[in-house]
Short mmCIF file of C-alpha atoms in Angstrom, two decimals:
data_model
loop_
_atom_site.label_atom_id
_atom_site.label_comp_id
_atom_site.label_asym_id
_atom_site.label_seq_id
_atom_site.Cartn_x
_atom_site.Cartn_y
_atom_site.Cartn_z
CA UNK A 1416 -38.64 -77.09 77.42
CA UNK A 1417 -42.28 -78.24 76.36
CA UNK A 1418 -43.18 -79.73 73.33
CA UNK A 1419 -45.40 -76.75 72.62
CA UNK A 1420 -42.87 -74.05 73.44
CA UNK A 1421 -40.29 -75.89 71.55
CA UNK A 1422 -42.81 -75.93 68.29
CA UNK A 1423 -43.81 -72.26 68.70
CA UNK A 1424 -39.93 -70.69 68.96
CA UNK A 1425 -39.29 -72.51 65.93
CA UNK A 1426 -42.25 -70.87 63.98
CA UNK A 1427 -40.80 -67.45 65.52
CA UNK A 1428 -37.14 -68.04 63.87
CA UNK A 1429 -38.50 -69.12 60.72
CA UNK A 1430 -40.86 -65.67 60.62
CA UNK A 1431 -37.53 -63.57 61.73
CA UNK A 1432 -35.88 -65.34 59.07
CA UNK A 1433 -38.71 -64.70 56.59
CA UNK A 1434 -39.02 -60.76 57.06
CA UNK A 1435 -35.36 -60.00 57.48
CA UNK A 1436 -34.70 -59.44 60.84
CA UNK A 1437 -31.44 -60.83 62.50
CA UNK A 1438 -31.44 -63.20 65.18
CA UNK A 1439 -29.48 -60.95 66.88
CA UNK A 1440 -31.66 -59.18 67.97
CA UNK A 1441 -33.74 -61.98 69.06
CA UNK A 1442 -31.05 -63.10 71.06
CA UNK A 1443 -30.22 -59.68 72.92
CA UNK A 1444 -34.02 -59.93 74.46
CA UNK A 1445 -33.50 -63.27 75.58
CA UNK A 1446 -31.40 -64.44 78.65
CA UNK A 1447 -32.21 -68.13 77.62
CA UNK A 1448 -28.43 -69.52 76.67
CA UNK A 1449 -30.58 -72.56 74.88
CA UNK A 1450 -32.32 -70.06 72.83
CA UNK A 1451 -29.29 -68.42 71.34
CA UNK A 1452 -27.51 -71.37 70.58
CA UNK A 1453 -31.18 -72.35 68.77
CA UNK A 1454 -30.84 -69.58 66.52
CA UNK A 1455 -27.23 -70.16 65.48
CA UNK A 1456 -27.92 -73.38 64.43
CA UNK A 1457 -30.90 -71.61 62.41
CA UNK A 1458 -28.98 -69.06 60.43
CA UNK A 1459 -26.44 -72.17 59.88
CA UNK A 1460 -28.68 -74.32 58.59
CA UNK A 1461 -30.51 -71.53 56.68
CA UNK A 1462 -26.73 -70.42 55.10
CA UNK A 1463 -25.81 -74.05 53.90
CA UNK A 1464 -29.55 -74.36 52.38
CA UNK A 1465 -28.19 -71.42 49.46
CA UNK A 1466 -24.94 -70.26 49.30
CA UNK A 1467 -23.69 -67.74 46.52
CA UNK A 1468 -19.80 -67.26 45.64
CA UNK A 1469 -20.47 -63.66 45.55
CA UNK A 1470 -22.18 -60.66 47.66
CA UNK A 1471 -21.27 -57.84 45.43
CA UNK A 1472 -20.39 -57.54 41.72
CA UNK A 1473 -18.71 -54.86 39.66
CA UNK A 1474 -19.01 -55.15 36.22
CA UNK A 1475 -18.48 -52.65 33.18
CA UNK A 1476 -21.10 -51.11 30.71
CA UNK A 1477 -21.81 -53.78 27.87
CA UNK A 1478 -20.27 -56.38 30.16
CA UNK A 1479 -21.74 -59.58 31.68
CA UNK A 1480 -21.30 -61.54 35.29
CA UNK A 1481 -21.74 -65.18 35.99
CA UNK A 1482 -23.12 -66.07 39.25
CA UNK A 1483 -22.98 -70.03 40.70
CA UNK A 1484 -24.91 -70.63 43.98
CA UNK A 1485 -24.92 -74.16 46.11
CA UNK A 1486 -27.74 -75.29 47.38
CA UNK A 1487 -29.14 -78.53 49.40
CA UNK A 1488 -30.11 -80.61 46.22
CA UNK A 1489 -31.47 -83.63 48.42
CA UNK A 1490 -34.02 -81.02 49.22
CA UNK A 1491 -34.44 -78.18 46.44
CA UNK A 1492 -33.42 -80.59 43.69
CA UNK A 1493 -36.97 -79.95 42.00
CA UNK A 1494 -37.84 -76.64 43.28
CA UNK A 1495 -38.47 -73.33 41.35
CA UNK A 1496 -35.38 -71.13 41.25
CA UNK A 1497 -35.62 -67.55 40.07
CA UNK A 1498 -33.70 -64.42 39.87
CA UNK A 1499 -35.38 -61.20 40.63
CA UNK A 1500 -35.25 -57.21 41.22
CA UNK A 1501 -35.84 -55.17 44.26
CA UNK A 1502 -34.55 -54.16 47.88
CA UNK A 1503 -36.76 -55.74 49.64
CA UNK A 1504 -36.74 -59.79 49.20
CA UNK A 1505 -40.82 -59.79 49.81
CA UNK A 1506 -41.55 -57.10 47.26
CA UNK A 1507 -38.41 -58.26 44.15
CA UNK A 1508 -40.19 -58.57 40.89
CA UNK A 1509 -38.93 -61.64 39.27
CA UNK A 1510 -36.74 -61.14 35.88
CA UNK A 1511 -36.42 -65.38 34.92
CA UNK A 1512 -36.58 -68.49 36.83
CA UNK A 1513 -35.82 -71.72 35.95
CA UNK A 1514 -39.18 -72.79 34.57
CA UNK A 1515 -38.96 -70.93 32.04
CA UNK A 1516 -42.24 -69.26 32.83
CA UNK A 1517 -41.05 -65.52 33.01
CA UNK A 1518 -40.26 -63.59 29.60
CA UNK A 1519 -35.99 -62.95 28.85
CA UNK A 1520 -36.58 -59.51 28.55
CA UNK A 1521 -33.68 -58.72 30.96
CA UNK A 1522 -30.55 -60.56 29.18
CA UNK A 1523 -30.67 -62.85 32.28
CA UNK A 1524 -30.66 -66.56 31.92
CA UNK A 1525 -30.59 -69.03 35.03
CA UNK A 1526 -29.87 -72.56 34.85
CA UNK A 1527 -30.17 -75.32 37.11
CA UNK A 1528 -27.09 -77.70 37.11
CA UNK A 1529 -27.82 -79.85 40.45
CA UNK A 1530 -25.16 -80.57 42.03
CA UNK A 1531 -23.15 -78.26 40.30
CA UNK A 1532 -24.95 -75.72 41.20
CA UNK A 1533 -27.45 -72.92 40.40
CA UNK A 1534 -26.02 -70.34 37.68
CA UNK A 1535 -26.96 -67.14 37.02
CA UNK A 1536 -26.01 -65.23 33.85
CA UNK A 1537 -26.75 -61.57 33.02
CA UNK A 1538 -24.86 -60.23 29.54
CA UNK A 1539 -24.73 -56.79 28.04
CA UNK A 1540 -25.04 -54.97 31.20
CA UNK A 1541 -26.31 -51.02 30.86
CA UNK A 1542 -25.87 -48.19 34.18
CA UNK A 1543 -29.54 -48.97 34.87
CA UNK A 1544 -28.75 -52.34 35.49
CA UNK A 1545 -27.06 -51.54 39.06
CA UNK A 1546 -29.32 -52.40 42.18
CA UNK A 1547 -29.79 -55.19 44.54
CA UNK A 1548 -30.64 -58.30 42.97
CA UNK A 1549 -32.40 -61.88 44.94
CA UNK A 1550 -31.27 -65.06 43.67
CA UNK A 1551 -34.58 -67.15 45.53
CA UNK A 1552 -35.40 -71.36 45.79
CA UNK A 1553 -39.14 -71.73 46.14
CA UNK A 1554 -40.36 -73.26 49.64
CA UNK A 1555 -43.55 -73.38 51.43
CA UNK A 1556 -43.73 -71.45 54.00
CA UNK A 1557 -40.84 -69.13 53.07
CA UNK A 1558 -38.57 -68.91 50.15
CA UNK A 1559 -35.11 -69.18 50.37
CA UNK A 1560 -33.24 -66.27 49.31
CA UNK A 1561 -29.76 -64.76 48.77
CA UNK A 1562 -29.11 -60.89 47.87
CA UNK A 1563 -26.51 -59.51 45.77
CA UNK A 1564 -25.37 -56.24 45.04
CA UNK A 1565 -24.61 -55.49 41.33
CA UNK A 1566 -22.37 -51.93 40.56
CA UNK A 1567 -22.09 -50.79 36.97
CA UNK A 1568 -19.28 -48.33 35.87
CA UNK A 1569 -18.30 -47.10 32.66
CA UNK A 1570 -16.12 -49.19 30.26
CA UNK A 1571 -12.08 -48.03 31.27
CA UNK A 1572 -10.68 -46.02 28.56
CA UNK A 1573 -7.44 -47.37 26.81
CA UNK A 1574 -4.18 -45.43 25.91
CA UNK A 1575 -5.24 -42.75 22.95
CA UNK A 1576 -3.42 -42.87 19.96
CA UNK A 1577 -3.10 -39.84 17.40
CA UNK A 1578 -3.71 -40.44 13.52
CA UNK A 1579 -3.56 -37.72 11.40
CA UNK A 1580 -7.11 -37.49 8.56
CA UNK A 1581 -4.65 -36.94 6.15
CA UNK A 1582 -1.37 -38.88 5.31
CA UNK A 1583 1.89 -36.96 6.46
CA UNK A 1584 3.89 -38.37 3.60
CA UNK A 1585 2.42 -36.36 0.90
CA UNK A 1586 3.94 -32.98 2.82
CA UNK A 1587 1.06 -30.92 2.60
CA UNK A 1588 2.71 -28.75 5.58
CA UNK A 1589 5.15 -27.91 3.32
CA UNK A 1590 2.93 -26.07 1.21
CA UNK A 1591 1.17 -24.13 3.91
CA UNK A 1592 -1.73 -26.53 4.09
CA UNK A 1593 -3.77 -27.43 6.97
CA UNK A 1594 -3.90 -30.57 8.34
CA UNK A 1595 -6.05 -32.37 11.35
CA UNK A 1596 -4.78 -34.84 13.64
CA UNK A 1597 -7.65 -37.25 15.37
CA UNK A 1598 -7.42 -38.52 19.04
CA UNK A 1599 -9.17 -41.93 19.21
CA UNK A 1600 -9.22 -44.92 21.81
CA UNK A 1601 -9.88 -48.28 21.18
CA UNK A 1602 -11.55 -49.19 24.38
CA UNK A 1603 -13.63 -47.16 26.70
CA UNK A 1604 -17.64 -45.65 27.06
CA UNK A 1605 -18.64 -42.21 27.23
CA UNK A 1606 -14.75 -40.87 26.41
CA UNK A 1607 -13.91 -37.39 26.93
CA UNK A 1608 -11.43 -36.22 24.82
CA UNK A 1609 -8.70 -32.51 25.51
CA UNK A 1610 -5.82 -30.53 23.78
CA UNK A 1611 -3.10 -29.32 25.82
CA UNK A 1612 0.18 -28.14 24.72
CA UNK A 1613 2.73 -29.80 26.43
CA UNK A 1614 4.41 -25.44 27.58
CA UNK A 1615 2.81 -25.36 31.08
CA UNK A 1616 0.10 -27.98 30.17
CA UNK A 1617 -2.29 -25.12 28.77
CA UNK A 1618 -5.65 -26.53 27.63
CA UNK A 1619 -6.43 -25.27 23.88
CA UNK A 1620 -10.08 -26.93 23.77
CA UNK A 1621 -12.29 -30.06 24.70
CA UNK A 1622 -12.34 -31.98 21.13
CA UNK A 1623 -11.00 -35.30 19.81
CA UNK A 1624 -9.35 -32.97 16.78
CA UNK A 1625 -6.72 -31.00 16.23
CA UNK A 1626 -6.89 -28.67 13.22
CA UNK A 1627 -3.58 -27.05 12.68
CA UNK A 1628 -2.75 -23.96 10.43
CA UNK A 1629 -0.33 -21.19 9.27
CA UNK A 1630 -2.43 -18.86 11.76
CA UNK A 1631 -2.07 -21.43 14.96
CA UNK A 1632 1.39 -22.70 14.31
CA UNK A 1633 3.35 -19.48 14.93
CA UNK A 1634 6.51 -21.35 16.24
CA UNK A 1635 7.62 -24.66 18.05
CA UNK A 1636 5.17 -26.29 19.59
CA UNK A 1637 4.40 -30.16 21.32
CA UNK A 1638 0.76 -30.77 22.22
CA UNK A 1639 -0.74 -34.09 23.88
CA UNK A 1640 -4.67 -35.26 24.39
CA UNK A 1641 -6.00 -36.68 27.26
CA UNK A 1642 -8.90 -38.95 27.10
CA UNK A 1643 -10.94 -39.89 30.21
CA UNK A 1644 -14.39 -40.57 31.58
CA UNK A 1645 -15.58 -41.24 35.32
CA UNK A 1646 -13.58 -43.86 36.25
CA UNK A 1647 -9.99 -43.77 34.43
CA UNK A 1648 -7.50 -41.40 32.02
CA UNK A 1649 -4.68 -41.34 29.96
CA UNK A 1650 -2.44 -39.20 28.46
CA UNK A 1651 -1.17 -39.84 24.44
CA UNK A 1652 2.29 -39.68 22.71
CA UNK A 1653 4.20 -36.38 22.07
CA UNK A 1654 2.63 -34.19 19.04
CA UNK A 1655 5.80 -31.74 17.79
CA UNK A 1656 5.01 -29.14 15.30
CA UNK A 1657 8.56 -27.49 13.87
CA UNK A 1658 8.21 -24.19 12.26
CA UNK A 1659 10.66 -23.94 9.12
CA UNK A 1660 9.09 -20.28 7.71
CA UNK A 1661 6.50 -18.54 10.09
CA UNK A 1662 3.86 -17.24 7.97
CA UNK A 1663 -0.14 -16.32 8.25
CA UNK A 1664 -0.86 -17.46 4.46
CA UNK A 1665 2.20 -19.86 3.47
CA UNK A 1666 4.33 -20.60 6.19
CA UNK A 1667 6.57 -23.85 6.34
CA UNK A 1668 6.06 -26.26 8.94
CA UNK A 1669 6.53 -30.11 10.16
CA UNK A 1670 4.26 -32.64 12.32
CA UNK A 1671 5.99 -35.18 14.04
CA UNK A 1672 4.11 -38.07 15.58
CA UNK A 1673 5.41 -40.84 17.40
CA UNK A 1674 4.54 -44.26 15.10
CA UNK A 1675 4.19 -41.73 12.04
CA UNK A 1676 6.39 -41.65 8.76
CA UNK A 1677 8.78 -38.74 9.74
CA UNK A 1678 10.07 -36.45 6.86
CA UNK A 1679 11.04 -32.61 6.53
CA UNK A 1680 10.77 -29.75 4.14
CA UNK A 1681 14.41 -28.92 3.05
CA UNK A 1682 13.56 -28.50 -0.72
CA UNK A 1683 10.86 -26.08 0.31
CA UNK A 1684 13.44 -24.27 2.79
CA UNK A 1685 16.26 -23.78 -0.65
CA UNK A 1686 13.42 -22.71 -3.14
CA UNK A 1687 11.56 -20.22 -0.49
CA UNK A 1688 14.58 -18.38 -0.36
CA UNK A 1689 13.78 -14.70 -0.97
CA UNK A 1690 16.80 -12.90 -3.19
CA UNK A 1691 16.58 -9.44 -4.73
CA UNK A 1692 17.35 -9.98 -8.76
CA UNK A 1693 20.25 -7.37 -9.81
CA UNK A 1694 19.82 -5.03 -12.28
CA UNK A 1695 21.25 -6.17 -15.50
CA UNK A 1696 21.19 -4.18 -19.31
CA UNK A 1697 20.50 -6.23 -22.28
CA UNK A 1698 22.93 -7.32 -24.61
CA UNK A 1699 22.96 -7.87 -28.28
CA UNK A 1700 25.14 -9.15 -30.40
CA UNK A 1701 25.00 -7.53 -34.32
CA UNK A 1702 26.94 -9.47 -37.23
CA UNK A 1703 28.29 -7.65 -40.07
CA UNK A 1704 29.21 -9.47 -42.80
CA UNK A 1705 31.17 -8.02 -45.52
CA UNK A 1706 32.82 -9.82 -48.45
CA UNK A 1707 36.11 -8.93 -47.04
CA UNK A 1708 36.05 -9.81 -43.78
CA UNK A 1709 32.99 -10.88 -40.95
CA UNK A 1710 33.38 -9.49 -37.39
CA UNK A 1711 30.90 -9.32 -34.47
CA UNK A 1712 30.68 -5.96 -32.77
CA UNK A 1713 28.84 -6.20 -29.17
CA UNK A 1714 26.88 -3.33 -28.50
CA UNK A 1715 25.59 -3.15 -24.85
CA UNK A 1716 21.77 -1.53 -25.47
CA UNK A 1717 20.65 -0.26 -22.00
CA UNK A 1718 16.40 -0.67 -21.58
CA UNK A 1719 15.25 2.26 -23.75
CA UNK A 1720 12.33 0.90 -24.99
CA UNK A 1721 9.57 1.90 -23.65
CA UNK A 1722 6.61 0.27 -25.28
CA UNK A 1723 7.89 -3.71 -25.62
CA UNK A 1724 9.39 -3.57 -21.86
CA UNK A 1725 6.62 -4.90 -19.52
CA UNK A 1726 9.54 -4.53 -16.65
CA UNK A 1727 11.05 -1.05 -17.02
CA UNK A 1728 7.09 0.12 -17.42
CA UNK A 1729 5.53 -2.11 -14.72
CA UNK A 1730 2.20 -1.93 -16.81
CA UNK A 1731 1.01 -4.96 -19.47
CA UNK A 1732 1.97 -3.83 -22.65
CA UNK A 1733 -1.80 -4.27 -23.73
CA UNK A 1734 -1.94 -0.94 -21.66
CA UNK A 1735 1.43 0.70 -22.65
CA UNK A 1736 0.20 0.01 -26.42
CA UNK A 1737 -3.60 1.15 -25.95
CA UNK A 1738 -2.26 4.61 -23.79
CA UNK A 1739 -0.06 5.66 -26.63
CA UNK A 1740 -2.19 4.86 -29.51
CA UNK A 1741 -4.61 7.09 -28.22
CA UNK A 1742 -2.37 10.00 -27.44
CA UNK A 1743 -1.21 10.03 -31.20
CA UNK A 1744 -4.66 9.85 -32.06
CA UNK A 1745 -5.42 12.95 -30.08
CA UNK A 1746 -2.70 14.32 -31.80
CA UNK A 1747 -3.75 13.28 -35.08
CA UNK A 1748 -7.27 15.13 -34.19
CA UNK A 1749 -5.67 18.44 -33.04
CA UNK A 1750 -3.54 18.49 -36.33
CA UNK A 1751 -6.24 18.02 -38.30
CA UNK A 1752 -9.00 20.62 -36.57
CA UNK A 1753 -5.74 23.24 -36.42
CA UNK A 1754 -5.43 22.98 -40.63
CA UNK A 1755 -8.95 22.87 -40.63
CA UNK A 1756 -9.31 26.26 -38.93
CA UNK A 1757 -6.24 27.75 -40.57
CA UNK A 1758 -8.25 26.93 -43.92
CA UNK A 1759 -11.38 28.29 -43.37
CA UNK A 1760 -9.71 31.68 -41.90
CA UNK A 1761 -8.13 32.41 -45.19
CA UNK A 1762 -11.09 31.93 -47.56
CA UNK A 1763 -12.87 34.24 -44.94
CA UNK A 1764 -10.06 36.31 -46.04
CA UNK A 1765 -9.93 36.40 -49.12
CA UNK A 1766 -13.98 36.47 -49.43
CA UNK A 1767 -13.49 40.24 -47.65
CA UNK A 1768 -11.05 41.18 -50.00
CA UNK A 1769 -12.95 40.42 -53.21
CA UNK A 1770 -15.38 42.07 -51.56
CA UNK A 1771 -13.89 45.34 -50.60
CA UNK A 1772 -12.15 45.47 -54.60
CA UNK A 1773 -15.99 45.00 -56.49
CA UNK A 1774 -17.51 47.96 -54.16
CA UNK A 1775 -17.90 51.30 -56.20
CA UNK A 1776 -16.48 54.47 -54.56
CA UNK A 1777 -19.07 57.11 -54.36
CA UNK A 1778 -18.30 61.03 -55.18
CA UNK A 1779 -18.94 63.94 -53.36
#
């Protein structure tokens, strides 16, 4: 091969090497066996020039990834490294290098620790953040470059634990009340939360609370939440709700949760008791005292009176009092416009015959 030749090929594999194209292809149009083995030892020497420990990273929202890269420091040692955006390596727009002449706007940070190697560090990683990334060593000619593809996923979501807003130990479900139990998780980004009961894994509604009642608790009942997002879920602990007294206004019930203080309503059960009271008469005991001897006679008074007992009446006695005041006052009134009338009837009467007695009789 001539000198010339020899000097031209090269500038060809540096300019495939440059744009992106694979010697491959170069090497599929050419029959030349000294050619191929030319461009081997190109990409070879090209590959030990930068040399990244990874190709593709997966990393989670407000995460961060540490990248180390060898290079040739005999060669590079003083060169400009850099760190940039883009899918093509001729078109990336540079996020930091090491000369600190670029602006940290990007939470990236690259640092040049010879022969150690070149490190790249990106923290608090957002979805926008995914793409293909260059980590690039100035050169003349044409810059070395490596790409990497970065993949950002949500944050996995943790078991979810249940925590009631109020505390269970002061029995409030004893006395009817409402209470709300909370599904929460301790790790995980853009968490979904659900409410199933655990009968046939029915879905009640897509919350992170539970609000239970007298009008939802209408008998036994477990229920479970599932939290989740796009890339993981899990199920929580067992939620059992025992009815004691089904009710819509004041029922009796218990919540059980696992990791909760457990206690029951069996001195609500004992004084929730209905019972019908029995019908009882009053009794009075009367004392006579003599000077001869002193006995007690017991006289068994049945409920005969009608305007002290507020039971036998089933009206206040305010009422009882007011209704028959005013019917003896109407009485009182009628008695008195009766006489009245009576009285005035016979002096009419008696004015006729005084009358009639002082009138002369006249003669035919």
């Amino acid at each position: 091969m001539h000198l010339q030749e020899a000097t031209i090929t090269t500038v060809h594999l540096y300019s495939f090497l440059s744009v992106d194209y694979s010697c491959y292809h170069f090497m599929s149009t050419t029959s030349n066996i000294k050619m191929r083995t030319l461009c081997l030892i190109m990409l070879f020497h090209a590959s030990l020039q930068l040399e990244c420990d990874r190709r593709d990273i997966k990393a989670h929202i407000g995460g961060q990834f540490t990248l180390i890269c060898k290079y040739d420091t005999s060669r590079f040692r003083y060169s400009k490294k850099y760190w940039c955006r883009g899918d093509s390596r001729s078109t990336c727009e540079i996020l930091v290098d090491s000369e600190s002449k670029t602006k940290n706007t990007h939470r990236a940070y690259i640092v040049d620790a010879g022969r150690r190697g070149l490190i790249v560090k990106v923290t608090d990683l957002q979805l926008d953040n995914a793409g293909v990334y260059w980590v690039g060593i100035d050169k003349v000619h044409a810059d070395i470059m490596s790409s990497v593809n970065v993949v950002i996923t949500e944050v996995p979501v943790s078991e979810p634990s249940l925590q009631p807003l109020g505390s269970l130990v002061d029995r409030q479900t004893c006395w009817g009340q409402p209470v709300t139990v909370r599904c929460g998780c301790t790790k995980g980004t853009a968490v979904r939360y659900a409410w199933y009961t655990h009968h046939q894994d029915f879905l009640l509604h897509h919350s992170s609370d539970l609000y239970l009642h007298c009008g939802t608790v209408e008998t036994d009942s477990d229920y479970y939440c599932i939290a989740s997002n796009d890339i993981s879920s899990h199920r929580s602990v067992i939620l059992s709700v025992q009815v004691l007294l089904p009710a819509y206004n004041s029922c009796i019930y218990v919540v059980h949760i696992q990791g909760q203080p457990i206690y029951d309503c069996a001195d609500r059960m004992s004084t929730s008791t209905v019972k019908t009271p029995p019908v009882t008469t009053c009794q009075a005991t009367m004392k006579i005292q003599s000077d001869t001897r002193n006995s007690s006679l017991l006289i068994n008074q049945t409920d005969q009176d009608m305007f002290f007992n507020r039971e036998w009446t089933g009206v206040p006695l305010w009422y009882t009092l007011l209704r028959w005041g005013s019917f003896a006052s109407l009485l009182i009134f009628l008695c008195v416009v009766l006489k009245c009338t009576k009285a005035r009837h016979k002096r009419a009467k008696k004015k006729r015959r005084v009358h009639v007695r002082r009138t002369p009789r006249l003669v035919n």
